[in-house]
Coordinates of C-alpha atoms and ligand atoms in Angstrom, one line a residue:
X1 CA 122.1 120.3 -117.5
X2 CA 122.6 117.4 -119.2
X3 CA 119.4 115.4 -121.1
X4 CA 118.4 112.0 -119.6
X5 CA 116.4 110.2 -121.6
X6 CA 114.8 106.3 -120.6
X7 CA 114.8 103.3 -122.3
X8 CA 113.0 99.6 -121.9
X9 CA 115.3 97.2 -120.2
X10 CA 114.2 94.8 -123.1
X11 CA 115.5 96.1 -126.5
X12 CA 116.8 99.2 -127.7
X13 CA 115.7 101.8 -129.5
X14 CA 115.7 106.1 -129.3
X15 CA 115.1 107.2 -125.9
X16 CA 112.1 108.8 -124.5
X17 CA 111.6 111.5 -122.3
X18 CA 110.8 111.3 -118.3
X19 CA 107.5 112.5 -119.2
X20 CA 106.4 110.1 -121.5
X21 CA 108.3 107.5 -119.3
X22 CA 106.1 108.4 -116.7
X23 CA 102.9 108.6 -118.8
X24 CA 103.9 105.2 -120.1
X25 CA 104.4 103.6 -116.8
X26 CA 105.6 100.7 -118.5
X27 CA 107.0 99.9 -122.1
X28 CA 105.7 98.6 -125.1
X29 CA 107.9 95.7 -124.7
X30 CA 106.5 94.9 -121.5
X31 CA 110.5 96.1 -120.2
X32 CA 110.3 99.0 -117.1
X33 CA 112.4 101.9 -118.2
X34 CA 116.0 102.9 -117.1
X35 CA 117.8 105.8 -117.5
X36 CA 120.3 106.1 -120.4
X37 CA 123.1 107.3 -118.4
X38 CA 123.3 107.8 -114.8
X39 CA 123.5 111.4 -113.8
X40 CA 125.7 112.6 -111.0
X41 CA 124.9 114.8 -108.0
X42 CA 126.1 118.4 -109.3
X43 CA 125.9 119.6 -105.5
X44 CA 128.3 119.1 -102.7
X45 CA 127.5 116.6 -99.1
X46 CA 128.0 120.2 -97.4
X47 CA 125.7 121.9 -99.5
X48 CA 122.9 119.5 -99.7
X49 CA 122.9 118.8 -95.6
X50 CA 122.0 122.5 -95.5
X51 CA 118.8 121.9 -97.9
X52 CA 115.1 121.2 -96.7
X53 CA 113.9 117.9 -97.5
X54 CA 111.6 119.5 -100.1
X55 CA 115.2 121.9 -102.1
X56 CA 117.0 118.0 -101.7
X57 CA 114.6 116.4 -103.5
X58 CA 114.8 119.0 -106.1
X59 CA 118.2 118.3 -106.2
X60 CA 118.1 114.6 -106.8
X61 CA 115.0 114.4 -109.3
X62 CA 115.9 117.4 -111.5
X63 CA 119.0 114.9 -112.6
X64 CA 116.4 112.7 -113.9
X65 CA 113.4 114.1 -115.1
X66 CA 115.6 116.6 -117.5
X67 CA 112.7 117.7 -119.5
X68 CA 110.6 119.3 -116.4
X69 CA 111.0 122.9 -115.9
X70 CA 112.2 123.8 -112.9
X71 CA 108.8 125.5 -112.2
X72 CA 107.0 122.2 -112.8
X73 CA 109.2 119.9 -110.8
X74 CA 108.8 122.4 -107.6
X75 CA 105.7 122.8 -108.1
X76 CA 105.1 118.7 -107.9
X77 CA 107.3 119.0 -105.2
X78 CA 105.6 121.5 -102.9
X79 CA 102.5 120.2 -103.6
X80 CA 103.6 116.4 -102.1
X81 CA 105.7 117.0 -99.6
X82 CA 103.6 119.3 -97.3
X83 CA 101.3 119.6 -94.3
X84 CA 100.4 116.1 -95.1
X85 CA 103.1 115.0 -93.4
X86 CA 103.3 115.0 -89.7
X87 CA 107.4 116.5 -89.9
X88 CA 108.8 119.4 -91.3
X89 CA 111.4 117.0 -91.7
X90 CA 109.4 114.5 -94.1
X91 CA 111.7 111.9 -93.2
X92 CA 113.3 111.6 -89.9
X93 CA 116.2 109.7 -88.8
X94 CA 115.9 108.3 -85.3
X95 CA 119.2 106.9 -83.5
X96 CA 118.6 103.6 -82.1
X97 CA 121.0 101.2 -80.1
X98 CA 123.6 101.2 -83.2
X99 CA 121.9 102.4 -86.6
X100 CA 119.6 105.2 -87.3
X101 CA 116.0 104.9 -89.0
X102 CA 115.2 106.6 -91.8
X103 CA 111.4 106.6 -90.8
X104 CA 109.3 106.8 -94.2
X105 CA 106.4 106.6 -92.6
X106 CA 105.4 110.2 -91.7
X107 CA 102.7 110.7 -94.3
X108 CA 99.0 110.5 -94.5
X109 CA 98.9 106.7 -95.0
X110 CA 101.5 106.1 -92.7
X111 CA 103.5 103.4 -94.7
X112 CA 106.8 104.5 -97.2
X113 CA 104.6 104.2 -100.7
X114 CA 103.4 107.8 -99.5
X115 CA 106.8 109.1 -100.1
X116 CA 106.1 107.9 -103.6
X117 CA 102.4 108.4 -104.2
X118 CA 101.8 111.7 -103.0
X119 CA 103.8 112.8 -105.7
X120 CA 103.2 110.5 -108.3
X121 CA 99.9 112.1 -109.2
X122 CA 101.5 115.4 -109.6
X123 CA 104.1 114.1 -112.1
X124 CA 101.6 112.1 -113.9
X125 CA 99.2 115.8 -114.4
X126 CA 102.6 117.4 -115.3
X127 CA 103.1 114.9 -117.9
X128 CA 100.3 114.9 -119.5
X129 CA 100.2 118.3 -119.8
X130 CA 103.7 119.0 -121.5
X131 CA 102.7 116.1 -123.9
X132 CA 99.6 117.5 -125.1
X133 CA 97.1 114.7 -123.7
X134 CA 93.8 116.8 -122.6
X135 CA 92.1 113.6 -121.3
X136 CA 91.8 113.3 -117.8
X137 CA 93.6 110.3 -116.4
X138 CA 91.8 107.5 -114.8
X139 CA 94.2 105.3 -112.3
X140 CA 93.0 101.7 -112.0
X141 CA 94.8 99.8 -109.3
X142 CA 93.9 96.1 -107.6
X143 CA 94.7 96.2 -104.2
X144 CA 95.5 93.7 -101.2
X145 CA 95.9 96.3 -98.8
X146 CA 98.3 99.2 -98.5
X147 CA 99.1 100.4 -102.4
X148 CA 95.3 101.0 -102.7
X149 CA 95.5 103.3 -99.6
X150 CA 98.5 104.9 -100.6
X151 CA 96.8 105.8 -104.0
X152 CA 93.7 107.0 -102.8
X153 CA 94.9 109.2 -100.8
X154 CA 97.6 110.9 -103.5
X155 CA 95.1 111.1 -106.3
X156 CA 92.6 112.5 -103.7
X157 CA 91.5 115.9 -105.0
X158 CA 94.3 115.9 -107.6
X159 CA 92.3 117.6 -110.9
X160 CA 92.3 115.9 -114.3
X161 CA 92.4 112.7 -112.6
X162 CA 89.9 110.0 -111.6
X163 CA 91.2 106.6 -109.4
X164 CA 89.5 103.7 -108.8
X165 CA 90.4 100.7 -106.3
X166 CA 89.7 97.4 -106.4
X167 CA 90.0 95.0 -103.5
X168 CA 88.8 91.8 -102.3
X169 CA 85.3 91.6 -100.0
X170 CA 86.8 90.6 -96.6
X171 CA 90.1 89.7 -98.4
X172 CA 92.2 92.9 -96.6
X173 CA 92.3 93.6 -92.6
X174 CA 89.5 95.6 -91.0
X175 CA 91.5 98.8 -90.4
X176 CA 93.2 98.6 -94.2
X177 CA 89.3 98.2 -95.1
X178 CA 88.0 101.1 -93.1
X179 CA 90.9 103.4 -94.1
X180 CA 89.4 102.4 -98.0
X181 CA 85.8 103.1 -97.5
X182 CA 86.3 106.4 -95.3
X183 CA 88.3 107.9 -98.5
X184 CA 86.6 111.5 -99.3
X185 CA 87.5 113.4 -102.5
X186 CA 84.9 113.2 -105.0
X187 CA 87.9 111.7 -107.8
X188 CA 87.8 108.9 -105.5
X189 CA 86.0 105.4 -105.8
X190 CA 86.7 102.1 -103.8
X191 CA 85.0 98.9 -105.3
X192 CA 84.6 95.7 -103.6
X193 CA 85.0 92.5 -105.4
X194 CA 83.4 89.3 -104.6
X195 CA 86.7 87.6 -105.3
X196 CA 90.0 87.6 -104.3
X197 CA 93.0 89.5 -105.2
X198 CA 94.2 87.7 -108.3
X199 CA 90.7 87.4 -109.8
X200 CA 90.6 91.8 -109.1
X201 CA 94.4 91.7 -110.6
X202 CA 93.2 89.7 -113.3
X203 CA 90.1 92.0 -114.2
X204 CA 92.2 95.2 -113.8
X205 CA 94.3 93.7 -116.4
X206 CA 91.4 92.8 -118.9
X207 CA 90.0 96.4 -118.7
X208 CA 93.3 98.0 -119.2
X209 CA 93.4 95.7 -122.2
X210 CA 90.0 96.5 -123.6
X211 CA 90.4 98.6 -126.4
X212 CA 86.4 99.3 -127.2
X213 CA 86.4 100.7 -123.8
X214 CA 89.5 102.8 -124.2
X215 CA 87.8 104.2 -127.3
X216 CA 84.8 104.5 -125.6
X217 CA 86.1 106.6 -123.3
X218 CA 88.4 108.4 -124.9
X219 CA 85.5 109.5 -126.6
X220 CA 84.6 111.0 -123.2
X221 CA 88.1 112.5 -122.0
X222 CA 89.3 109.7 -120.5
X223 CA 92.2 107.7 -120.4
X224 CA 93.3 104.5 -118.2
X225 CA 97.1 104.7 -116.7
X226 CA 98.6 102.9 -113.7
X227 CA 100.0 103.5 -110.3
X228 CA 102.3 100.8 -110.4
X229 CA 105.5 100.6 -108.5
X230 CA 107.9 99.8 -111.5
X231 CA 107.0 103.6 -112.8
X232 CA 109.9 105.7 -113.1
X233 CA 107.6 108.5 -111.3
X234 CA 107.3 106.4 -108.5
X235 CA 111.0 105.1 -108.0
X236 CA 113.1 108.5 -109.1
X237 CA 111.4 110.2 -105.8
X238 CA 113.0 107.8 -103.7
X239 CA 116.1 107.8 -104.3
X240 CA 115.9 111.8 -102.6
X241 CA 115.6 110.2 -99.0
X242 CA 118.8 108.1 -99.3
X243 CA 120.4 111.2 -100.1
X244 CA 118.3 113.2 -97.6
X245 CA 119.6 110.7 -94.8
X246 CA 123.3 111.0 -95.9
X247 CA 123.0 115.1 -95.9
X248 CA 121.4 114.9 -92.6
X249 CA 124.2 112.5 -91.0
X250 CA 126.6 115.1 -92.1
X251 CA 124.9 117.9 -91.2
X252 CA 124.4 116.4 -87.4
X253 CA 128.1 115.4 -87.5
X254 CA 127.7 111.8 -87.4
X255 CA 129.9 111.1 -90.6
X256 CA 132.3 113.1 -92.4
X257 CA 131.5 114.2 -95.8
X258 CA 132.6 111.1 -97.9
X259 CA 132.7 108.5 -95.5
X260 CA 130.5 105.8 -96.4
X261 CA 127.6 104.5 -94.9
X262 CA 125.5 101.2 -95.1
X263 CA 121.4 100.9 -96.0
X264 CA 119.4 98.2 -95.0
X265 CA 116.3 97.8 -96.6
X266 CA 113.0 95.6 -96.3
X267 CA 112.4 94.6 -99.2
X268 CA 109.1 93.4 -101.4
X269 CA 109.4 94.6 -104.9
X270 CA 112.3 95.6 -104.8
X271 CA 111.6 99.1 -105.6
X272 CA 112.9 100.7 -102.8
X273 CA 116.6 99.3 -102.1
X274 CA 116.8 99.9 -106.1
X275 CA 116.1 103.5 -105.0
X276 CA 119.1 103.2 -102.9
X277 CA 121.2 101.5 -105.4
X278 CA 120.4 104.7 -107.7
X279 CA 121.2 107.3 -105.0
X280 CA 125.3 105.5 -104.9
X281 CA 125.2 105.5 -108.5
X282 CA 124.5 109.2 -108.8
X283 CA 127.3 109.6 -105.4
X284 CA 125.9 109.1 -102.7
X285 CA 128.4 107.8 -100.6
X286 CA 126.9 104.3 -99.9
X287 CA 128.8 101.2 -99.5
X288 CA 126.5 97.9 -98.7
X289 CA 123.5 97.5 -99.6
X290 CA 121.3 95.0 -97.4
X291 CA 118.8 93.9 -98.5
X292 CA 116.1 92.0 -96.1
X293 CA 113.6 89.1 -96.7
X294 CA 110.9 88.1 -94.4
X295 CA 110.5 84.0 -95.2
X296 CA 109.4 84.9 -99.0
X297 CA 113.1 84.6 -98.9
X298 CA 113.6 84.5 -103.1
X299 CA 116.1 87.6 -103.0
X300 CA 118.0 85.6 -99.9
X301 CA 118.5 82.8 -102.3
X302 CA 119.2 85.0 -105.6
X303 CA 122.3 86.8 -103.4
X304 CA 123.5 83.5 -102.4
X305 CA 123.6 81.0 -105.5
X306 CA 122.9 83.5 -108.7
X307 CA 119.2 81.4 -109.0
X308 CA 116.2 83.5 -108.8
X309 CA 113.3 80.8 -108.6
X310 CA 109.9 82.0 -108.0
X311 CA 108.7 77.9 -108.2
X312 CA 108.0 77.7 -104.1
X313 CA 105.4 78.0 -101.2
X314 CA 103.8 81.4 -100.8
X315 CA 103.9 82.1 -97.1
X316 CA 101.7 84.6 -95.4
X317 CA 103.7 86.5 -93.1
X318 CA 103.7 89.3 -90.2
X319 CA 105.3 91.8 -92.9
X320 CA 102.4 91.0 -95.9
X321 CA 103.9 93.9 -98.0
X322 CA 107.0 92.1 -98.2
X323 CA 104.9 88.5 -99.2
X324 CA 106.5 88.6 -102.7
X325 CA 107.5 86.3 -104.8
X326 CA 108.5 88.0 -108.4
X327 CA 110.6 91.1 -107.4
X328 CA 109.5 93.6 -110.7
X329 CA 111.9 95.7 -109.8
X330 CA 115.1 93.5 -109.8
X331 CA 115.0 93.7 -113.6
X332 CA 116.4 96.7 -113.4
X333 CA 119.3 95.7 -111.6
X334 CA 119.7 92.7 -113.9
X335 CA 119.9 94.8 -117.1
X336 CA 122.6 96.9 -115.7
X337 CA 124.2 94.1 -114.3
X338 CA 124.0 92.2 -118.0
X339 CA 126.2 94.9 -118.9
X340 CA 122.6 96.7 -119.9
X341 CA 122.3 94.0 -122.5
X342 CA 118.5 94.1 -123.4
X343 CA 118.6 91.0 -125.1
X344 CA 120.2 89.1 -122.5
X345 CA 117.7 90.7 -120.4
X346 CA 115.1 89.8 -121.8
X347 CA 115.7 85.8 -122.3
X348 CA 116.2 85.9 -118.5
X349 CA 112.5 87.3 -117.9
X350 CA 111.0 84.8 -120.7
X351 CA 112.5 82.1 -118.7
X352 CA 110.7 83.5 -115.3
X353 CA 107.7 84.0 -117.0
X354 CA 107.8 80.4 -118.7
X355 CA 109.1 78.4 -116.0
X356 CA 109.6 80.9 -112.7
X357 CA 112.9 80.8 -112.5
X358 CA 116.7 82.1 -114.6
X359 CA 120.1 81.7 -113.5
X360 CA 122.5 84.8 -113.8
X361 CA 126.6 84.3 -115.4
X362 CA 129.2 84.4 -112.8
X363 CA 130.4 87.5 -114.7
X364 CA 127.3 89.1 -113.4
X365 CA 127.5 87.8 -110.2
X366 CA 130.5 89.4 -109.3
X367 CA 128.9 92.7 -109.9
X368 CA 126.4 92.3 -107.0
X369 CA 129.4 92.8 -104.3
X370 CA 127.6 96.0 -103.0
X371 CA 124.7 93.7 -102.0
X372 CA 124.4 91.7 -99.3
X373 CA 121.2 89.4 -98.6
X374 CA 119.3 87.7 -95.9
X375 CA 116.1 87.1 -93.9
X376 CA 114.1 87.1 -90.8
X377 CA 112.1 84.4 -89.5
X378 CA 108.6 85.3 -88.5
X379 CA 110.1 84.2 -85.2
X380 CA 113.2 86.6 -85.4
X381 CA 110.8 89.3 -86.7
X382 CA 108.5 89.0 -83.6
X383 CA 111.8 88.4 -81.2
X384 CA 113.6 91.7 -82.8
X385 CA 110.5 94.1 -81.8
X386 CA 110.3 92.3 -78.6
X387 CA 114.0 92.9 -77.6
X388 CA 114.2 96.6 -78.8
X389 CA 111.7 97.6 -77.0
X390 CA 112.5 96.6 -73.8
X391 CA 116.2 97.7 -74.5
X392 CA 115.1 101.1 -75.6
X393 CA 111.7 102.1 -75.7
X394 CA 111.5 102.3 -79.3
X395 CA 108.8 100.4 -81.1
X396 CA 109.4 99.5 -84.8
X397 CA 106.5 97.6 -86.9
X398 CA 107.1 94.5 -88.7
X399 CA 108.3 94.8 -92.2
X400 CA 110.8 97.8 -90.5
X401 CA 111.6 94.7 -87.5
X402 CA 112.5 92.7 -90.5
X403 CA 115.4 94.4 -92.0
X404 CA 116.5 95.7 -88.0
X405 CA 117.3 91.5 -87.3
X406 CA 118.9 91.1 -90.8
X407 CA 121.0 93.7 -89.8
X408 CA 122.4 91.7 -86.8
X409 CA 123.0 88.6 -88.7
X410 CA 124.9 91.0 -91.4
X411 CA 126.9 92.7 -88.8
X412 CA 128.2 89.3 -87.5
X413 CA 128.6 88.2 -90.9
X414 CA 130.6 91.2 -92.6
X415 CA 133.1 93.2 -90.5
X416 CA 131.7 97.0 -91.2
X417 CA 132.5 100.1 -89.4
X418 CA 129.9 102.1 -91.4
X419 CA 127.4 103.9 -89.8
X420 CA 124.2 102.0 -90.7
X421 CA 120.7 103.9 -91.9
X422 CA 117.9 101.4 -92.1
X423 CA 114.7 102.2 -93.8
X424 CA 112.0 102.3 -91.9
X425 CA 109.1 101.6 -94.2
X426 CA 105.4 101.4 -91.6
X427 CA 104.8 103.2 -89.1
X428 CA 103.7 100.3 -85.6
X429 CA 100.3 101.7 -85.8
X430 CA 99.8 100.3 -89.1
X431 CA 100.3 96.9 -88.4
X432 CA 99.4 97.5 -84.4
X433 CA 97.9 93.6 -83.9
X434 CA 101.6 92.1 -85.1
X435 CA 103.3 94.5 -83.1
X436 CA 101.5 93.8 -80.1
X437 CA 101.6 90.2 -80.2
X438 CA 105.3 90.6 -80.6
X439 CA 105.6 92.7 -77.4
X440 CA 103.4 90.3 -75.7
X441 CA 101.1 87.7 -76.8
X442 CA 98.3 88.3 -74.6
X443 CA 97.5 91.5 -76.1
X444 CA 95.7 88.9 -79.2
X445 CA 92.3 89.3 -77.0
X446 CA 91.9 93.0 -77.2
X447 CA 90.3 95.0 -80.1
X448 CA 91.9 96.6 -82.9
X449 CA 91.3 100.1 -81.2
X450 CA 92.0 99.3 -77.7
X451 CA 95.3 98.0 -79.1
X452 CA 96.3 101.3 -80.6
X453 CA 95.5 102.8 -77.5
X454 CA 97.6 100.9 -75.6
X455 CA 100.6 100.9 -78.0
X456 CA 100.2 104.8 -78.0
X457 CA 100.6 104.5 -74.2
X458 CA 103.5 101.8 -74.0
X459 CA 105.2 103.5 -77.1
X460 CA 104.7 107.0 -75.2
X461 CA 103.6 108.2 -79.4
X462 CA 101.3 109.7 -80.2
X463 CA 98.3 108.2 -81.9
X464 CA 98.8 109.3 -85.9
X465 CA 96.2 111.1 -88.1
X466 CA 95.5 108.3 -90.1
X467 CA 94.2 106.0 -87.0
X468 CA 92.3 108.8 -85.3
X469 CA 90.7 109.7 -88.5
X470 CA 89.2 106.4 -89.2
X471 CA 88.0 105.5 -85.8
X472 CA 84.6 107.8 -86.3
X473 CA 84.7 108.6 -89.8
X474 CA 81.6 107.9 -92.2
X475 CA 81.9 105.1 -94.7
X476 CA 81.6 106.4 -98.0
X477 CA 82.2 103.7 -100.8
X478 CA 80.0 100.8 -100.7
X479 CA 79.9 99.2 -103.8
X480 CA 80.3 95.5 -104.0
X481 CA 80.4 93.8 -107.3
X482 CA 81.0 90.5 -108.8
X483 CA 84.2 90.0 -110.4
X484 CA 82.3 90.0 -114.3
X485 CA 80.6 93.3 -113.0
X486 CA 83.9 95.4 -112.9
X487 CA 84.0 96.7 -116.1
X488 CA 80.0 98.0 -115.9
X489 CA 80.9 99.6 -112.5
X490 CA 84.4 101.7 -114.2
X491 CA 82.0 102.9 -116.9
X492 CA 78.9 103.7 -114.9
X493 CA 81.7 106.0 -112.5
X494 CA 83.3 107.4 -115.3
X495 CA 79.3 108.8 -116.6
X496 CA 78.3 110.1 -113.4
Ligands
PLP501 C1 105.8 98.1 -100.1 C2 106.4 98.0 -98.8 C3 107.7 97.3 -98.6 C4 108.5 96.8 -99.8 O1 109.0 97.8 -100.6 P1 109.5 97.4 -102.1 O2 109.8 98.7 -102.7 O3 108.3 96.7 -102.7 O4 110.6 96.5 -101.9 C5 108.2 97.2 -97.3 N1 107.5 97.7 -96.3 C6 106.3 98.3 -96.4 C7 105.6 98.7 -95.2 C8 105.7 98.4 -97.6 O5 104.5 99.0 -97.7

């Protein structure tokens, strides 16, 4: 098979491989890393709709991450994609009124980012290993709700590898705090901060940067490395379910190997409709891509006048993973579309990071014709569950409700035949209160738990693993610092 190596999106220079890219996270440059050349599927639609979800995703990352052994890479995959997971199927497509949903959600966390994060950890190990670093790897992450979840539970009982979560004291919901503090595994450690989420951001950053402690602990067998969503080992692993979802449509009948199909996807970060943008370039046979804002609607406005401007009102919304203002991973799409100029590039970041916003050529506009943009009103959002549920039963949560309504207004905008797949990133019982309200506002009186129970019972689903678990379960983490005390708490874990 052909090498892939990666490269920053900011200058040039000799490739490195997936595995440093991954140990990396980010480069030197401060640019995310891109593949040199896209690879191409070297399997047929027929033969892949035949494949597990676990031999697919083999499949798709082995393009990538050239320099794993064939061993390694199914051995990270195994050890993600298992009983963890409620399906055999891992990711489930549910036909609803018109589109199916690719429900992402059927991990331990219940939210997408575990497609990602359960085997993040294993790459990362992987990594480290075939690069000779015997330190064990400490994960740092600042959380304002889901990542830190998500991350916990990967890293949980992963060997060579320490994490540690930040978030802010009564700065998350009750049930994303409880399902933080109930984390076993003894690698595991959830911090509270007396501050909010940019001051735990903020201190995350300064210990990364601290090179006394990274000697100090290195001295130990220790090094710091990141979770963060603009890691190759975190974006590769999702472009399997685009493909997954196209195998399975064929396999069920429902399109005919080739035709093409459109994706609609909720979008924060931008991470996971780039996933999708990577599975067409590698031949998947997608045509639009949709991407959908909730009314942190920068993307909207970057699809419709070529201005990305980040200088605007930060509105707290329904779908809070979405509440995003500087998309990391839309730099990736930038650089290719610059004609994977890094220099162009990279004066477009300096002018977001010195005055929030860049304008892109109308040469590069006119490669975005795959995309289309738009967004839901918290309104729309709350109308969308409402409606779909008493049409059909089905109960979607919010970010998911999100991209379901800016599939309406795309259908009436852009005459499609496709069949439609839209990601479905949370499961409802994640964000059960926003749900609820939607279906009817009197619910708002009733406890967190009673509400679960009743959207179980209206739903007719079954209450997930991940709720059940953290109704009774014993609160282990309960450390509380002040923001200046962060760094004394990372080494006083790391010398237990
Ligand atoms: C993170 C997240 C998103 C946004 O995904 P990006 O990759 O950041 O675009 C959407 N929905 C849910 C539930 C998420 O957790």
């Amino acid at each position: 098979m052909e090498e892939i190596l990666f490269k920053s999106t900011r200058s040039d220079g000799a490739g490195i491989t997936a595995s440093e890219a991954i140990l990396k996270g980010l480069a030197d440059d401060g640019g995310l890393f891109v593949p040199m050349k896209m690879p191409c599927l070297d399997k047929t639609m027929d033969e892949l709709s035949k494949m597990t979800y676990q031999e697919l995703a083999y499949e798709v990352m082995k393009l990538f991450f050239t320099d794993f052994t064939e061993e390694e890479l199914k051995s990270c995959i195994e050890r993600a994609y298992d009983e963890k997971f409620d399906t055999e199927e891992i990711a489930p497509l549910a036909e609803v009124e018109g589109a199916y949903f690719l429900e992402l959600f059927h991990g331990p966390t219940i939210a997408f980012k575990d497609m990602a994060l359960q085997i993040l950890p294993h790459l990362l190990t992987t990594s480290a290993k075939k690069n000779g670093v015997t330190n064990d790897i400490v994960i740092l992450t600042a959380t304002s709700g889901d990542t830190g979840k998500a991350a916990l539970a990967g890293f949980a009982g992963v060997e060579g590898t320490h994490i540690i979560v930040f978030y802010p004291h009564g700065g998350v919901s009750p049930i994303q705090e409880r399902q933080m503090v109930t984390q076993k595994g003894d690698n595991t450690h959830v911090v509270a901060i007396e501050g909010n989420f940019d001051e735990a951001q903020t201190g995350v950053k300064n210990i990364f940067g601290d090179k006394e402690l990274a000697k100090e602990l290195a001295d130990k067998g220790y090094q710091f490395s990141s979770a963060n969503s603009i890691n190759i080992g975190r974006l590769i692993p999702q472009v399997a379910y685009y493909v997954y979802a196209y195998a399975k449509l064929v396999a069920a009948g429902k399109v005919g190997e080739g035709e093409k199909i459109n994706v609609v996807v909720p979008t924060g970060n931008f991470g996971n409709i780039l996933a999708a943008y990577y599975a067409k370039c590698i031949g998947a046979p997608i045509d639009k891509l949709v991407c959908a804002s909730n009314e942190n609607k920068v993307l909207f406005d970057f699809f419709a006048s070529g201005e990305y401007d980040r200088n605007r009102e930060f509105i707290l919304t329904s779908s809070p993973s979405m509440d995003i203002l500087i998309s990391s991973n839309l730099e990736r799409l930038i650089y290719k579309i610059a004609g994977e100029d890094a220099e162009a590039n990279k004066a477009f970041m300096d002018q977001l990071t010195s005055g929030g916003k860049y304008e892109i050529t109308p040469e590069m506009r006119e490669q975005l014709k795959d995309f289309y943009g738009n967004f839901a009103t918290e309104e729309e959002t709350a109308d969308a569950i409402k409606r779909l549920y008493e049409e059909t039963g089905y109960i979607m949560d919010t970010h998911t409700a999100v991209g379901r309504r800016v599939f309406e207004k795309f259908k009436s905008d852009v005459p499609s035949d496709n069949v439609t797949v839209i990601a479905s990133t949370a499961s409802p019982f994640k964000f059960t209160r926003s749900v609820m309200n939607a279906i009817d506002p009197a619910y708002d009186a009733k406890g967190d738990f009673e509400l679960v129970d009743e959207l179980s019972r209206i739903g007719n689903i079954k209450i997930p693993k991940a709720i059940e678990e953290i109704r009774n379960a014993d609160i282990i983490h309960k450390d509380v610092v002040e923001v200046n005390g962060m760094k004394d708490i990372v080494e006083k874990i790391l010398s237990e």
